[in-house]
């Protein structure tokens, strides 16, 4: 047996070594081809590779530019016949035959639309993220797209910011895990697989910290916070092999990312060893003039090129000024050579030189059964059960009539959420359609939207909705946000339900019937009032094409919710920014403070104590990070640490028992949080370090374990060095960020 084991190990090692050698030799071949091609290029052709245009529509017009070698990439061309026609011009009619890189924003699906990334993050399931990206890549590459501007992995802690919808929420670790999974899904096992598309982690970096949650606004993130909170997801994406990066619109402490040499060279290249290429965001180079960071386009081009932006998205400053900048010595030709090397390297890795065309004859892969099934699975796992009084959910056999109401019950376009340029609403399966088709034989369905769309203020039909609600055993109210209300440039200063949705919920509650409110939105909303009026509350961040069947199965009990909040839900906007991994301050809230309505008249100045809270909102959120209920219940017990004293090179093993103590099979997302009690700088009160999904049958108990290398407790400290500092640590194994029993351990020298 021992001999056999040794033999197998040797074989494995040999194959690993040979794989490494093979990829090394492939890389060597690619580097040789890059250098060989670069040596033949004129300066104009090099600058042409650094230029990305958005489709001009007219093929002939684009062909003229391509023939002259003035286009490296085209975004927003999605017709395979057109893509091949443009590619043929590049391959056969330009001097050097360099293929185009066709790009598109494929953020959460191409045709089969998955839940928005914030929804996918709620699943706490990297397989959901990877599978969603893989399906998107298969569908997008089938029309000739080989580069997507995703994953968006901006940490977002301000739901006023419309783009919170596009990322994975507030947490560094969750975003790192989900973002890396998306990179793997988009890029597959090998970039030169025709179904692989180059990923582009964005927006590098700190964009989600836009002051006041207003898109494109300035950020003020000091280096330590950048390194401890905002950069790790991008580093995880680099480790996952991301082929490209996109710079962000924001100026951080006065420096726009498209001109920020520190993040683009020191961090991305020197520290992380990234060898792909960096693209600007849409006109973000030219916008450095608007920022007041460059006096004109020429200076903007100079600052961006010297900072390390390899390709310019649509604003043409490189085409118009780089040649003169090189002539004037303000940009060295080596800068251009390096940029073009990075671009050509990715084009070679994608196999575009050998296989530039897409198979136009190939049968459509859009909406394939497996794709729809994956999208449904994602929507099921992304749904978060926030309230379930009297266990009204799942609907039992006694329920014979349901009233389906609300503007989101049958809103196929809205349900897909933001960034679905190629989504087709005729393929969306809405909750109304799904409930009718899947459960129409079990219950009588009464339908009245009550409002025409989420912003509708017309109360005329609210009474109609209330009337059918009064005749039902249970009311299913689908409310939330139209797609346009989140996403880029779509920020809100008020996060209450729009239009007359709140009035609709109140009218439905007045019927006295059990009210199940289902919210489909692009962000957390301040829905405390509606939550109080509802018997149950299910939150589904824009669930995509298969949201209807997913929600129907969840409501009728074929599926059991398992999602957890990937972002804190504030009670009111005034509490924002609000996130669980905050610092403690010197006067943390006790959570027993006297609130506004209980403060006596002429209360003494210091009678309320001096702690950090809001008199009108207290300290706690509506729902904390990591929160989500199930139709069953889970019990955590027997939490054990492998040691309570560890050295930096050790691995802490945490084991615990998890039991399903209810009557439904269900999945729990168990979470591991750690607190560094004291450091050379103040540290967050908690940080998520591990999570895992555990599926249990009723009564089943499993022993679960987390492996946490002590090295992962490292942070950027007072000397701006990433170190593990010895000292005391708290640890929680919990069902959300505000629960669990604290254990302690020490890190020693
Ligand atoms: C946009 C977005 C970016 C997107 C790009 C191309 O302005 O900021 O995320 O990828 O333009 O559409």
PDB file of N, CA and C in Angstrom, residues 5 44 88 135 160-161 172 180 242 284 286 289 297 317 338 412 415 464 491 494 550-551 634 660 689-690:
ATOM      1  N   UNK A   5       1.113   4.238  -2.681  1.00  0.00           N
ATOM      2  CA  UNK A   5       0.900   5.657  -2.329  1.00  0.00           C
ATOM      3  C   UNK A   5       2.069   6.489  -2.848  1.00  0.00           C
ATOM      4  N   UNK A  44       3.030  54.534 -34.721  1.00  0.00           N
ATOM      5  CA  UNK A  44       1.594  54.738 -34.912  1.00  0.00           C
ATOM      6  C   UNK A  44       0.817  53.431 -34.620  1.00  0.00           C
ATOM      7  N   UNK A  88     -11.767  40.326 -39.820  1.00  0.00           N
ATOM      8  CA  UNK A  88     -11.126  40.000 -41.106  1.00  0.00           C
ATOM      9  C   UNK A  88     -10.345  41.208 -41.631  1.00  0.00           C
ATOM     10  N   UNK A 135     -21.202  30.670 -17.313  1.00  0.00           N
ATOM     11  CA  UNK A 135     -22.333  30.700 -18.252  1.00  0.00           C
ATOM     12  C   UNK A 135     -22.289  31.989 -19.071  1.00  0.00           C
ATOM     13  N   UNK A 160     -26.640  54.444  -0.688  1.00  0.00           N
ATOM     14  CA  UNK A 160     -27.126  55.541  -1.533  1.00  0.00           C
ATOM     15  C   UNK A 160     -26.469  55.426  -2.903  1.00  0.00           C
ATOM     16  N   UNK A 161     -25.289  54.820  -2.948  1.00  0.00           N
ATOM     17  CA  UNK A 161     -24.513  54.664  -4.166  1.00  0.00           C
ATOM     18  C   UNK A 161     -25.143  53.595  -5.047  1.00  0.00           C
ATOM     19  N   UNK A 172     -14.572  42.860   2.875  1.00  0.00           N
ATOM     20  CA  UNK A 172     -13.340  42.603   2.130  1.00  0.00           C
ATOM     21  C   UNK A 172     -13.163  41.120   1.827  1.00  0.00           C
ATOM     22  N   UNK A 180     -12.745  36.501  -6.911  1.00  0.00           N
ATOM     23  CA  UNK A 180     -11.791  35.526  -7.484  1.00  0.00           C
ATOM     24  C   UNK A 180     -12.558  34.415  -8.197  1.00  0.00           C
ATOM     25  N   UNK A 242      -6.428  37.277 -13.105  1.00  0.00           N
ATOM     26  CA  UNK A 242      -7.157  38.266 -13.907  1.00  0.00           C
ATOM     27  C   UNK A 242      -6.266  38.820 -15.014  1.00  0.00           C
ATOM     28  N   UNK A 284     -12.181  58.125 -18.851  1.00  0.00           N
ATOM     29  CA  UNK A 284     -11.654  58.573 -17.552  1.00  0.00           C
ATOM     30  C   UNK A 284     -10.296  59.246 -17.691  1.00  0.00           C
ATOM     31  N   UNK A 286      -9.523  61.428 -20.308  1.00  0.00           N
ATOM     32  CA  UNK A 286      -9.912  62.798 -20.689  1.00  0.00           C
ATOM     33  C   UNK A 286     -10.559  63.515 -19.506  1.00  0.00           C
ATOM     34  N   UNK A 289      -9.006  66.122 -17.056  1.00  0.00           N
ATOM     35  CA  UNK A 289      -9.053  67.574 -17.294  1.00  0.00           C
ATOM     36  C   UNK A 289     -10.216  68.156 -16.498  1.00  0.00           C
ATOM     37  N   UNK A 297      -6.083  67.770 -22.755  1.00  0.00           N
ATOM     38  CA  UNK A 297      -6.045  66.346 -23.112  1.00  0.00           C
ATOM     39  C   UNK A 297      -4.619  65.831 -23.214  1.00  0.00           C
ATOM     40  N   UNK A 317      -7.298  60.485 -26.357  1.00  0.00           N
ATOM     41  CA  UNK A 317      -6.166  61.382 -26.053  1.00  0.00           C
ATOM     42  C   UNK A 317      -4.851  60.722 -26.442  1.00  0.00           C
ATOM     43  N   UNK A 338       6.012  49.061 -23.426  1.00  0.00           N
ATOM     44  CA  UNK A 338       5.539  48.224 -22.313  1.00  0.00           C
ATOM     45  C   UNK A 338       4.015  48.060 -22.366  1.00  0.00           C
ATOM     46  N   UNK A 412     -40.936  41.918 -15.976  1.00  0.00           N
ATOM     47  CA  UNK A 412     -39.827  41.135 -16.525  1.00  0.00           C
ATOM     48  C   UNK A 412     -38.563  41.932 -16.784  1.00  0.00           C
ATOM     49  N   UNK A 415     -36.963  43.087 -13.158  1.00  0.00           N
ATOM     50  CA  UNK A 415     -36.426  41.981 -12.341  1.00  0.00           C
ATOM     51  C   UNK A 415     -34.985  41.610 -12.700  1.00  0.00           C
ATOM     52  N   UNK A 464     -58.026  48.203  -5.224  1.00  0.00           N
ATOM     53  CA  UNK A 464     -58.303  46.936  -5.937  1.00  0.00           C
ATOM     54  C   UNK A 464     -57.403  45.822  -5.376  1.00  0.00           C
ATOM     55  N   UNK A 491     -27.948  57.227  -8.001  1.00  0.00           N
ATOM     56  CA  UNK A 491     -27.851  57.291  -6.545  1.00  0.00           C
ATOM     57  C   UNK A 491     -29.126  57.887  -5.965  1.00  0.00           C
ATOM     58  N   UNK A 494     -32.766  59.092  -0.548  1.00  0.00           N
ATOM     59  CA  UNK A 494     -33.828  58.541   0.295  1.00  0.00           C
ATOM     60  C   UNK A 494     -34.001  57.074  -0.102  1.00  0.00           C
ATOM     61  N   UNK A 550     -37.530  30.715  -8.974  1.00  0.00           N
ATOM     62  CA  UNK A 550     -36.777  30.604  -7.704  1.00  0.00           C
ATOM     63  C   UNK A 550     -37.638  31.061  -6.542  1.00  0.00           C
ATOM     64  N   UNK A 551     -38.259  32.219  -6.678  1.00  0.00           N
ATOM     65  CA  UNK A 551     -39.083  32.758  -5.591  1.00  0.00           C
ATOM     66  C   UNK A 551     -40.319  31.893  -5.372  1.00  0.00           C
ATOM     67  N   UNK A 634     -31.082  26.328  13.325  1.00  0.00           N
ATOM     68  CA  UNK A 634     -29.776  25.676  13.449  1.00  0.00           C
ATOM     69  C   UNK A 634     -29.193  25.972  14.829  1.00  0.00           C
ATOM     70  N   UNK A 660     -29.334  20.799  12.649  1.00  0.00           N
ATOM     71  CA  UNK A 660     -30.615  21.285  12.147  1.00  0.00           C
ATOM     72  C   UNK A 660     -31.671  20.893  13.169  1.00  0.00           C
ATOM     73  N   UNK A 689     -13.531  36.035   8.427  1.00  0.00           N
ATOM     74  CA  UNK A 689     -12.312  35.369   7.954  1.00  0.00           C
ATOM     75  C   UNK A 689     -12.609  34.049   7.243  1.00  0.00           C
ATOM     76  N   UNK A 690     -13.771  33.487   7.479  1.00  0.00           N
ATOM     77  CA  UNK A 690     -14.163  32.248   6.788  1.00  0.00           C
ATOM     78  C   UNK A 690     -15.694  32.174   6.775  1.00  0.00           C
TER      79      UNK A 690
END
